[in-house]
Coordinates of C-alpha atoms in Angstrom, one line a residue:
M30 CA 11.5 63.1 201.4
T31 CA 8.4 63.1 203.7
G32 CA 5.8 63.5 201.0
I33 CA 4.8 66.9 202.4
T34 CA 4.0 69.1 199.4
E35 CA 2.2 72.0 201.0
I36 CA 2.2 73.8 204.4
H37 CA -0.6 76.2 205.3
Y38 CA -0.1 78.1 208.6
S39 CA -1.3 81.2 210.5
S40 CA 0.2 83.5 213.1
T41 CA -0.2 82.2 216.6
S42 CA -0.5 85.7 218.0
S43 CA -3.9 86.0 216.3
C44 CA -5.4 83.7 218.9
R45 CA -5.4 86.7 221.2
D46 CA -8.2 89.2 221.0
D47 CA -5.7 92.0 221.3
A48 CA -3.4 90.8 218.6
E49 CA -1.8 93.7 216.6
L50 CA -1.9 93.2 212.8
S51 CA 1.7 94.4 212.6
K52 CA 2.9 91.7 215.0
V53 CA 1.0 89.1 213.0
E54 CA 2.6 90.3 209.9
E55 CA 6.1 90.0 211.5
E56 CA 5.3 86.3 212.4
I57 CA 4.1 85.6 208.8
A58 CA 7.2 87.3 207.4
Y59 CA 9.5 85.1 209.6
A60 CA 7.7 81.9 208.4
Q61 CA 7.9 83.1 204.8
A62 CA 11.7 82.9 205.1
F63 CA 11.4 79.1 204.6
K64 CA 12.2 78.4 201.0
S65 CA 11.8 75.1 199.2
K66 CA 11.6 73.9 195.6
K67 CA 9.4 71.0 196.6
I68 CA 7.1 72.4 199.3
V69 CA 4.6 75.2 198.8
V70 CA 4.3 77.3 202.0
K71 CA 1.3 79.6 202.2
P72 CA -0.1 81.6 205.2
Y73 CA -3.7 82.1 206.3
L74 CA -4.7 85.5 207.6
W75 CA -6.3 84.9 210.9
Y76 CA -8.7 87.8 210.8
I77 CA -10.1 88.8 214.2
P78 CA -13.1 91.1 215.2
K79 CA -10.6 93.7 216.6
Y80 CA -9.4 94.4 213.1
A81 CA -13.0 95.1 212.0
E82 CA -13.5 97.4 215.0
E83 CA -10.3 99.2 214.1
N84 CA -11.6 99.7 210.5
I85 CA -8.9 97.5 209.0
S86 CA -10.7 96.1 206.0
V87 CA -10.2 92.5 205.0
K88 CA -8.9 93.6 201.6
S89 CA -6.3 95.9 203.1
A90 CA -5.2 93.2 205.6
L91 CA -4.7 90.7 202.8
K92 CA -2.3 93.0 200.9
A93 CA 0.8 92.2 202.9
F94 CA 1.3 88.6 201.7
D95 CA 0.0 86.1 199.2
Y96 CA -2.4 84.5 201.7
C97 CA -4.1 81.2 200.8
G98 CA -7.1 82.3 202.7
I99 CA -8.6 83.6 205.9
K100 CA -8.9 81.7 209.2
L101 CA -11.8 82.3 211.5
H102 CA -11.9 80.8 215.0
P103 CA -15.3 81.6 216.5
F104 CA -14.4 80.1 219.8
A105 CA -11.2 82.1 220.3
Q106 CA -12.8 85.3 219.1
K107 CA -16.3 86.4 219.7
W108 CA -17.8 87.2 216.4
N109 CA -21.0 89.1 216.9
F110 CA -23.2 88.7 213.8
E111 CA -25.4 91.6 215.0
N112 CA -22.5 94.0 215.2
P113 CA -22.5 95.9 211.9
C114 CA -18.7 96.1 211.6
H115 CA -18.3 92.4 212.4
K116 CA -21.0 91.5 209.9
K117 CA -19.4 93.7 207.2
A118 CA -16.0 92.1 207.8
L119 CA -17.5 88.6 207.6
E120 CA -19.3 89.5 204.3
E121 CA -16.0 90.8 202.9
I122 CA -14.2 87.6 204.0
F123 CA -16.6 85.4 202.2
E124 CA -16.5 87.7 199.1
C125 CA -12.7 87.5 199.0
C126 CA -12.5 83.8 199.5
T127 CA -13.2 82.5 196.0
K128 CA -10.9 81.0 193.3
N129 CA -7.5 80.8 194.9
K130 CA -8.4 81.7 198.5
S131 CA -10.5 79.9 201.1
V132 CA -12.1 80.7 204.4
L133 CA -11.1 78.2 207.1
I134 CA -13.6 78.1 210.0
H135 CA -12.9 76.2 213.2
C136 CA -16.2 74.4 214.1
G137 CA -17.3 72.9 217.3
K138 CA -20.3 71.9 219.4
S139 CA -20.7 75.2 221.3
P140 CA -23.3 77.6 220.0
E141 CA -20.8 80.2 218.7
T142 CA -18.8 77.5 216.8
L143 CA -21.6 75.5 215.1
P144 CA -21.0 75.4 211.4
S145 CA -24.7 76.1 210.8
R146 CA -24.1 79.6 212.4
F147 CA -22.4 80.5 209.2
E148 CA -25.2 79.2 206.9
P149 CA -26.5 82.6 205.9
F150 CA -23.0 83.5 204.6
F151 CA -22.7 80.1 202.7
K152 CA -26.1 80.9 201.1
A153 CA -25.2 84.6 200.3
F154 CA -21.8 83.7 198.9
P155 CA -22.2 80.4 197.0
D156 CA -18.9 80.8 195.2
A157 CA -16.9 81.0 198.4
N158 CA -14.3 78.3 199.1
V159 CA -15.0 77.1 202.6
T160 CA -13.1 74.6 204.8
L161 CA -15.0 73.6 207.9
A162 CA -12.2 72.5 210.3
H163 CA -13.4 69.6 212.4
S164 CA -17.0 69.9 211.0
N165 CA -18.1 69.2 214.5
P166 CA -20.8 68.1 215.2
V167 CA -20.8 66.1 212.0
D168 CA -24.6 65.5 212.0
V169 CA -25.3 69.3 212.2
T170 CA -22.8 69.9 209.4
I171 CA -24.4 67.3 207.1
Q172 CA -27.9 68.6 207.7
M173 CA -26.8 72.2 207.0
L174 CA -25.1 71.1 203.7
K175 CA -28.4 69.3 202.7
N176 CA -30.3 72.5 203.5
I177 CA -28.1 74.7 201.3
K178 CA -28.0 72.2 198.5
T179 CA -24.3 72.4 197.7

């Protein structure tokens, strides 16, 4: 036994701005075929701006599987916080990611990937479960966390 007890994954097609939700769901379904009595396997929904622009709500996209949460990759996809449909989708993501779901945000040093960029959502949705992948840059992340008094 490897000691692995949980696997969380997402569709790799979602890294493309033109990813079709149906294709993503096919990939998730394929991975869901893995069955184990010892390892919990849960998908993340990699929600992209295109879905918001196509009026695919977060809640409707979550219905296909028992997702453990929603993945955001601000560097791969260009989330525009000034775009009303992008902002609405982000608000819905943070609203949905409480209790047994989390929002996984890939962070980095570029302006669009700074964890502090999401600070307004952290403040507006204090009950959201958030994972900051990489938490890069760490000093910016630490200062932001101090600012929001977690």
